[in-house]
One Martini backbone bead per residue (centre of mass of N, CA, C, O) as a GRO file, in nm:
protein
  329
    1UNK     BB    1   0.522   2.651   0.015
    2UNK     BB    2   0.689   2.584  -0.285
    3UNK     BB    3   0.945   2.658  -0.165
    4UNK     BB    4   0.935   2.411   0.064
    5UNK     BB    5   0.892   2.175  -0.166
    6UNK     BB    6   1.152   2.219  -0.390
    7UNK     BB    7   1.370   2.004  -0.206
    8UNK     BB    8   1.190   1.752  -0.201
    9UNK     BB    9   1.133   1.683  -0.507
   10UNK     BB   10   1.427   1.684  -0.583
   11UNK     BB   11   1.495   1.424  -0.379
   12UNK     BB   12   1.337   1.242  -0.646
   13UNK     BB   13   1.513   1.203  -0.843
   14UNK     BB   14   1.548   1.025  -1.188
   15UNK     BB   15   1.582   0.880  -1.446
   16UNK     BB   16   1.388   1.029  -1.714
   17UNK     BB   17   1.360   1.253  -1.471
   18UNK     BB   18   1.287   1.541  -1.332
   19UNK     BB   19   1.237   1.695  -1.014
   20UNK     BB   20   1.017   1.977  -1.057
   21UNK     BB   21   0.858   2.312  -0.972
   22UNK     BB   22   0.659   2.509  -1.206
   23UNK     BB   23   0.484   2.417  -1.419
   24UNK     BB   24   0.238   2.297  -1.640
   25UNK     BB   25   0.456   2.016  -1.671
   26UNK     BB   26   0.600   1.655  -1.737
   27UNK     BB   27   0.845   1.509  -1.790
   28UNK     BB   28   0.937   1.177  -1.967
   29UNK     BB   29   1.202   0.892  -2.075
   30UNK     BB   30   1.211   0.563  -2.074
   31UNK     BB   31   1.441   0.540  -2.234
   32UNK     BB   32   1.638   0.659  -1.994
   33UNK     BB   33   1.565   0.442  -1.766
   34UNK     BB   34   1.573   0.190  -1.989
   35UNK     BB   35   1.383   0.159  -2.207
   36UNK     BB   36   1.270  -0.019  -2.522
   37UNK     BB   37   0.941  -0.147  -2.468
   38UNK     BB   38   0.665   0.064  -2.299
   39UNK     BB   39   0.482  -0.007  -2.068
   40UNK     BB   40   0.205   0.165  -1.925
   41UNK     BB   41   0.109   0.234  -1.583
   42UNK     BB   42  -0.170   0.338  -1.389
   43UNK     BB   43  -0.254   0.522  -1.041
   44UNK     BB   44  -0.500   0.572  -0.827
   45UNK     BB   45  -0.512   0.740  -0.484
   46UNK     BB   46  -0.561   0.718  -0.118
   47UNK     BB   47  -0.664   0.742   0.246
   48UNK     BB   48  -0.864   0.815   0.351
   49UNK     BB   49  -0.950   0.817   0.706
   50UNK     BB   50  -0.663   0.844   0.813
   51UNK     BB   51  -0.670   1.145   0.809
   52UNK     BB   52  -0.864   1.180   1.060
   53UNK     BB   53  -0.631   1.042   1.259
   54UNK     BB   54  -0.423   1.289   1.181
   55UNK     BB   55  -0.559   1.527   1.272
   56UNK     BB   56  -0.654   1.440   1.555
   57UNK     BB   57  -0.330   1.414   1.617
   58UNK     BB   58  -0.121   1.604   1.444
   59UNK     BB   59  -0.013   1.397   1.237
   60UNK     BB   60   0.140   1.466   0.874
   61UNK     BB   61   0.434   1.292   0.829
   62UNK     BB   62   0.280   0.975   0.693
   63UNK     BB   63   0.075   0.986   0.479
   64UNK     BB   64   0.216   1.044   0.218
   65UNK     BB   65   0.329   0.747   0.220
   66UNK     BB   66   0.071   0.601   0.208
   67UNK     BB   67   0.014   0.751  -0.098
   68UNK     BB   68   0.201   0.631  -0.246
   69UNK     BB   69   0.177   0.313  -0.161
   70UNK     BB   70  -0.117   0.286  -0.295
   71UNK     BB   71   0.003   0.279  -0.578
   72UNK     BB   72   0.291   0.127  -0.629
   73UNK     BB   73   0.174  -0.135  -0.564
   74UNK     BB   74  -0.015  -0.114  -0.764
   75UNK     BB   75   0.233  -0.101  -0.990
   76UNK     BB   76   0.381  -0.406  -0.903
   77UNK     BB   77   0.160  -0.608  -0.954
   78UNK     BB   78   0.232  -0.574  -1.283
   79UNK     BB   79   0.568  -0.523  -1.307
   80UNK     BB   80   0.612  -0.210  -1.231
   81UNK     BB   81   0.838   0.057  -1.237
   82UNK     BB   82   0.810   0.361  -1.122
   83UNK     BB   83   0.831   0.675  -1.205
   84UNK     BB   84   0.619   0.873  -1.104
   85UNK     BB   85   0.462   1.148  -0.910
   86UNK     BB   86   0.167   1.292  -0.797
   87UNK     BB   87  -0.050   1.543  -0.614
   88UNK     BB   88  -0.384   1.603  -0.432
   89UNK     BB   89  -0.410   1.931  -0.218
   90UNK     BB   90  -0.659   1.966   0.006
   91UNK     BB   91  -0.810   2.290   0.148
   92UNK     BB   92  -0.974   2.521   0.277
   93UNK     BB   93  -0.660   2.637   0.478
   94UNK     BB   94  -0.347   2.697   0.481
   95UNK     BB   95  -0.087   2.487   0.623
   96UNK     BB   96   0.245   2.516   0.598
   97UNK     BB   97   0.334   2.311   0.790
   98UNK     BB   98   0.111   2.068   0.747
   99UNK     BB   99   0.177   2.086   0.432
  100UNK     BB  100   0.483   1.994   0.420
  101UNK     BB  101   0.482   1.748   0.592
  102UNK     BB  102   0.309   1.591   0.386
  103UNK     BB  103   0.535   1.672   0.123
  104UNK     BB  104   0.764   1.491   0.274
  105UNK     BB  105   0.618   1.192   0.291
  106UNK     BB  106   0.594   1.153  -0.009
  107UNK     BB  107   0.898   1.224  -0.075
  108UNK     BB  108   0.968   0.954   0.060
  109UNK     BB  109   0.803   0.757  -0.080
  110UNK     BB  110   0.946   0.846  -0.362
  111UNK     BB  111   1.216   0.698  -0.236
  112UNK     BB  112   1.094   0.408  -0.178
  113UNK     BB  113   1.031   0.355  -0.506
  114UNK     BB  114   1.196   0.526  -0.725
  115UNK     BB  115   1.054   0.802  -0.793
  116UNK     BB  116   0.908   1.104  -0.930
  117UNK     BB  117   0.799   1.429  -0.775
  118UNK     BB  118   0.660   1.627  -1.054
  119UNK     BB  119   0.407   1.715  -0.887
  120UNK     BB  120   0.084   1.930  -0.841
  121UNK     BB  121  -0.221   1.996  -0.640
  122UNK     BB  122  -0.290   2.321  -0.443
  123UNK     BB  123  -0.622   2.369  -0.265
  124UNK     BB  124  -0.827   2.617  -0.188
  125UNK     BB  125  -1.151   2.558  -0.035
  126UNK     BB  126  -1.370   2.726   0.065
  127UNK     BB  127  -1.642   2.575   0.232
  128UNK     BB  128  -1.535   2.223   0.184
  129UNK     BB  129  -1.397   2.269   0.460
  130UNK     BB  130  -1.301   2.236   0.738
  131UNK     BB  131  -1.112   2.292   0.981
  132UNK     BB  132  -0.822   2.125   0.924
  133UNK     BB  133  -0.900   2.001   0.683
  134UNK     BB  134  -0.804   1.726   0.439
  135UNK     BB  135  -0.714   1.606   0.112
  136UNK     BB  136  -0.596   1.290  -0.086
  137UNK     BB  137  -0.429   1.264  -0.366
  138UNK     BB  138  -0.263   0.985  -0.627
  139UNK     BB  139  -0.062   0.967  -0.922
  140UNK     BB  140   0.071   0.679  -1.118
  141UNK     BB  141   0.357   0.582  -1.318
  142UNK     BB  142   0.474   0.293  -1.517
  143UNK     BB  143   0.684   0.065  -1.635
  144UNK     BB  144   0.698  -0.237  -1.881
  145UNK     BB  145   0.765  -0.464  -2.060
  146UNK     BB  146   0.731  -0.632  -2.290
  147UNK     BB  147   0.567  -0.933  -2.209
  148UNK     BB  148   0.603  -0.845  -1.837
  149UNK     BB  149   0.360  -0.911  -1.747
  150UNK     BB  150   0.107  -0.914  -1.458
  151UNK     BB  151   0.006  -1.201  -1.500
  152UNK     BB  152   0.049  -1.463  -1.579
  153UNK     BB  153  -0.090  -1.784  -1.760
  154UNK     BB  154   0.060  -2.012  -1.545
  155UNK     BB  155  -0.142  -2.053  -1.339
  156UNK     BB  156  -0.155  -2.330  -1.083
  157UNK     BB  157  -0.183  -2.568  -0.917
  158UNK     BB  158   0.097  -2.553  -0.639
  159UNK     BB  159   0.103  -2.288  -0.617
  160UNK     BB  160   0.267  -2.068  -0.425
  161UNK     BB  161   0.214  -1.829  -0.089
  162UNK     BB  162   0.313  -1.554  -0.043
  163UNK     BB  163   0.396  -1.339   0.258
  164UNK     BB  164   0.401  -1.013   0.341
  165UNK     BB  165   0.455  -0.831   0.537
  166UNK     BB  166   0.337  -0.570   0.761
  167UNK     BB  167   0.322  -0.232   0.930
  168UNK     BB  168   0.003  -0.273   0.945
  169UNK     BB  169  -0.298  -0.140   0.855
  170UNK     BB  170  -0.243   0.111   0.647
  171UNK     BB  171  -0.547   0.194   0.453
  172UNK     BB  172  -0.760   0.001   0.564
  173UNK     BB  173  -1.053   0.005   0.792
  174UNK     BB  174  -1.077   0.373   0.915
  175UNK     BB  175  -1.398   0.349   1.030
  176UNK     BB  176  -1.351   0.112   1.199
  177UNK     BB  177  -1.131   0.233   1.372
  178UNK     BB  178  -1.274   0.466   1.442
  179UNK     BB  179  -1.518   0.311   1.581
  180UNK     BB  180  -1.367   0.197   1.806
  181UNK     BB  181  -1.247   0.446   1.953
  182UNK     BB  182  -1.502   0.564   2.022
  183UNK     BB  183  -1.646   0.337   2.170
  184UNK     BB  184  -1.381   0.343   2.394
  185UNK     BB  185  -1.321   0.595   2.472
  186UNK     BB  186  -1.065   0.682   2.295
  187UNK     BB  187  -0.764   0.852   2.252
  188UNK     BB  188  -0.464   0.950   2.056
  189UNK     BB  189  -0.278   1.057   2.319
  190UNK     BB  190  -0.286   0.752   2.419
  191UNK     BB  191  -0.205   0.488   2.497
  192UNK     BB  192  -0.126   0.172   2.333
  193UNK     BB  193  -0.272  -0.121   2.371
  194UNK     BB  194  -0.030  -0.247   2.152
  195UNK     BB  195   0.202  -0.036   2.204
  196UNK     BB  196   0.485   0.039   2.365
  197UNK     BB  197   0.575   0.396   2.356
  198UNK     BB  198   0.288   0.463   2.207
  199UNK     BB  199   0.044   0.643   2.069
  200UNK     BB  200  -0.236   0.578   1.928
  201UNK     BB  201  -0.176   0.729   1.680
  202UNK     BB  202   0.126   0.650   1.628
  203UNK     BB  203   0.028   0.318   1.567
  204UNK     BB  204  -0.216   0.392   1.336
  205UNK     BB  205   0.032   0.570   1.147
  206UNK     BB  206   0.197   0.356   1.032
  207UNK     BB  207   0.310   0.332   0.732
  208UNK     BB  208   0.281   0.203   0.458
  209UNK     BB  209   0.410  -0.066   0.274
  210UNK     BB  210   0.714  -0.047   0.037
  211UNK     BB  211   0.740  -0.321  -0.211
  212UNK     BB  212   0.904  -0.260  -0.469
  213UNK     BB  213   1.197  -0.322  -0.471
  214UNK     BB  214   1.189  -0.623  -0.383
  215UNK     BB  215   0.970  -0.719  -0.576
  216UNK     BB  216   1.153  -0.663  -0.839
  217UNK     BB  217   1.369  -0.863  -0.808
  218UNK     BB  218   1.152  -1.093  -0.793
  219UNK     BB  219   1.095  -1.053  -1.076
  220UNK     BB  220   1.377  -1.020  -1.238
  221UNK     BB  221   1.453  -1.343  -1.141
  222UNK     BB  222   1.181  -1.523  -1.215
  223UNK     BB  223   0.991  -1.575  -0.927
  224UNK     BB  224   0.715  -1.449  -1.045
  225UNK     BB  225   0.355  -1.448  -1.145
  226UNK     BB  226   0.220  -1.295  -0.886
  227UNK     BB  227   0.005  -1.040  -0.747
  228UNK     BB  228  -0.146  -0.886  -0.416
  229UNK     BB  229  -0.258  -0.651  -0.306
  230UNK     BB  230  -0.364  -0.533   0.038
  231UNK     BB  231  -0.651  -0.404   0.103
  232UNK     BB  232  -0.967  -0.347   0.017
  233UNK     BB  233  -1.070  -0.676   0.105
  234UNK     BB  234  -0.833  -0.792   0.176
  235UNK     BB  235  -0.781  -1.166   0.126
  236UNK     BB  236  -1.051  -1.199   0.014
  237UNK     BB  237  -1.077  -0.965  -0.261
  238UNK     BB  238  -0.770  -0.972  -0.405
  239UNK     BB  239  -0.656  -1.218  -0.491
  240UNK     BB  240  -0.869  -1.329  -0.737
  241UNK     BB  241  -0.766  -1.040  -0.903
  242UNK     BB  242  -0.523  -1.272  -1.017
  243UNK     BB  243  -0.711  -1.541  -1.120
  244UNK     BB  244  -0.796  -1.780  -1.265
  245UNK     BB  245  -1.103  -1.944  -1.236
  246UNK     BB  246  -0.970  -2.254  -1.169
  247UNK     BB  247  -0.859  -2.118  -0.875
  248UNK     BB  248  -0.753  -2.147  -0.511
  249UNK     BB  249  -0.694  -1.975  -0.244
  250UNK     BB  250  -0.495  -2.132   0.015
  251UNK     BB  251  -0.518  -1.973   0.344
  252UNK     BB  252  -0.332  -1.999   0.650
  253UNK     BB  253  -0.408  -1.789   0.921
  254UNK     BB  254  -0.144  -1.972   1.076
  255UNK     BB  255   0.152  -1.867   0.964
  256UNK     BB  256   0.081  -1.586   1.131
  257UNK     BB  257   0.139  -1.386   1.361
  258UNK     BB  258  -0.119  -1.168   1.446
  259UNK     BB  259  -0.108  -0.808   1.517
  260UNK     BB  260  -0.157  -0.658   1.799
  261UNK     BB  261  -0.367  -0.446   1.593
  262UNK     BB  262  -0.555  -0.643   1.588
  263UNK     BB  263  -0.636  -0.813   1.774
  264UNK     BB  264  -0.745  -0.539   1.933
  265UNK     BB  265  -0.969  -0.516   1.700
  266UNK     BB  266  -1.118  -0.732   1.763
  267UNK     BB  267  -1.195  -0.748   2.028
  268UNK     BB  268  -1.277  -0.419   2.048
  269UNK     BB  269  -1.491  -0.477   1.827
  270UNK     BB  270  -1.612  -0.797   1.768
  271UNK     BB  271  -1.450  -0.902   1.544
  272UNK     BB  272  -1.484  -1.126   1.306
  273UNK     BB  273  -1.260  -1.345   1.112
  274UNK     BB  274  -1.370  -1.279   0.827
  275UNK     BB  275  -1.414  -0.968   0.853
  276UNK     BB  276  -1.124  -0.917   0.913
  277UNK     BB  277  -1.016  -1.044   0.619
  278UNK     BB  278  -1.219  -0.821   0.450
  279UNK     BB  279  -1.076  -0.536   0.573
  280UNK     BB  280  -0.785  -0.656   0.633
  281UNK     BB  281  -0.441  -0.754   0.654
  282UNK     BB  282  -0.386  -0.913   0.915
  283UNK     BB  283   0.001  -0.897   0.828
  284UNK     BB  284  -0.073  -0.910   0.494
  285UNK     BB  285   0.019  -0.707   0.210
  286UNK     BB  286   0.147  -0.909   0.003
  287UNK     BB  287   0.099  -1.108  -0.231
  288UNK     BB  288   0.282  -1.435  -0.365
  289UNK     BB  289   0.348  -1.589  -0.654
  290UNK     BB  290   0.487  -1.925  -0.710
  291UNK     BB  291   0.643  -2.149  -0.786
  292UNK     BB  292   0.738  -2.442  -0.599
  293UNK     BB  293   1.053  -2.429  -0.708
  294UNK     BB  294   1.082  -2.091  -0.662
  295UNK     BB  295   1.043  -2.025  -0.307
  296UNK     BB  296   1.303  -2.009  -0.212
  297UNK     BB  297   1.425  -1.769  -0.429
  298UNK     BB  298   1.229  -1.560  -0.323
  299UNK     BB  299   1.248  -1.544  -0.056
  300UNK     BB  300   1.574  -1.487  -0.061
  301UNK     BB  301   1.526  -1.187  -0.202
  302UNK     BB  302   1.328  -1.076  -0.037
  303UNK     BB  303   1.461  -1.098   0.256
  304UNK     BB  304   1.736  -0.919   0.171
  305UNK     BB  305   1.500  -0.701   0.069
  306UNK     BB  306   1.356  -0.688   0.414
  307UNK     BB  307   1.143  -0.901   0.411
  308UNK     BB  308   0.892  -1.066   0.543
  309UNK     BB  309   0.848  -1.401   0.526
  310UNK     BB  310   0.559  -1.620   0.420
  311UNK     BB  311   0.388  -1.907   0.410
  312UNK     BB  312   0.041  -1.923   0.329
  313UNK     BB  313  -0.003  -2.140   0.084
  314UNK     BB  314  -0.190  -2.175  -0.196
  315UNK     BB  315  -0.325  -2.368  -0.507
  316UNK     BB  316  -0.646  -2.485  -0.619
  317UNK     BB  317  -0.887  -2.638  -0.732
  318UNK     BB  318  -1.162  -2.531  -0.848
  319UNK     BB  319  -1.519  -2.587  -0.688
  320UNK     BB  320  -1.718  -2.437  -0.891
  321UNK     BB  321  -1.844  -2.127  -0.701
  322UNK     BB  322  -1.603  -2.098  -0.530
  323UNK     BB  323  -1.426  -1.904  -0.355
  324UNK     BB  324  -1.118  -1.745  -0.455
  325UNK     BB  325  -1.074  -1.735  -0.125
  326UNK     BB  326  -0.930  -1.930   0.167
  327UNK     BB  327  -0.977  -1.875   0.487
  328UNK     BB  328  -0.793  -1.986   0.785
  329UNK     BB  329  -0.798  -1.981   1.182
   0.00000   0.00000   0.00000
């Protein structure tokens, strides 16, 4: 398997470090990557029980993209450019075909993010995992010039919230997704009720969108004050993580059309609006906070880099101890 994935890693090489496998450690030179006085930013994450959908559907080529996305999207919200990535892949007995497909997805995610896949660990652990089961963890390091980290300190009432469209459920809420599928007596190889031409498994395994290159362009143009990656906790719990105490994010849930997969989950599972907004991204994978005067410029840059952008609300003064993210549908 190592021989099979060496060219995949090599395809992710970038300035600052070679991407190759076989050594005991990997080196990276931030100066060669163009940084003068960098602050390093590190993240780690997994794909969660979306892996069970991949295993049950027998489709392993996209969860690697999810793994990279969950890490690098967390780096870029702090203004950092992802530099390199490492993965941890554990299974009971190695299936070379499935393992290679997984790493191919990781390499694709790294190419989308512009970071190098510099190493990883493949662990066979008999007795720890049932036949066919595996787990993934990812680790990424990025950098930003000193003094340029996000969020900025000038967030204020009147700042505009831009929402970047998600590609689907991304990588959160799959315990609930799987329960809805199970209770509905559905099969992952059956036609998806909400996505014509796809099986349910294919539709639910749509990989997490990687927002790195588009948002870095907007950040470097000086148009971004803060960003929130909408992961577990949804729009309710993630946006407040980047806000100062004195403001509230007022989000208008009617400002974008909720993708069909979320409509289906809400209806099939009987999930209330608030619980949807607390569990899923509901169609918005990244929230970008900008000054009102720069909203048009930020929207132009993000759109030119392939994002679908919605103006979804604004910041207002906080009253008492109210929740810092208010979503109305």
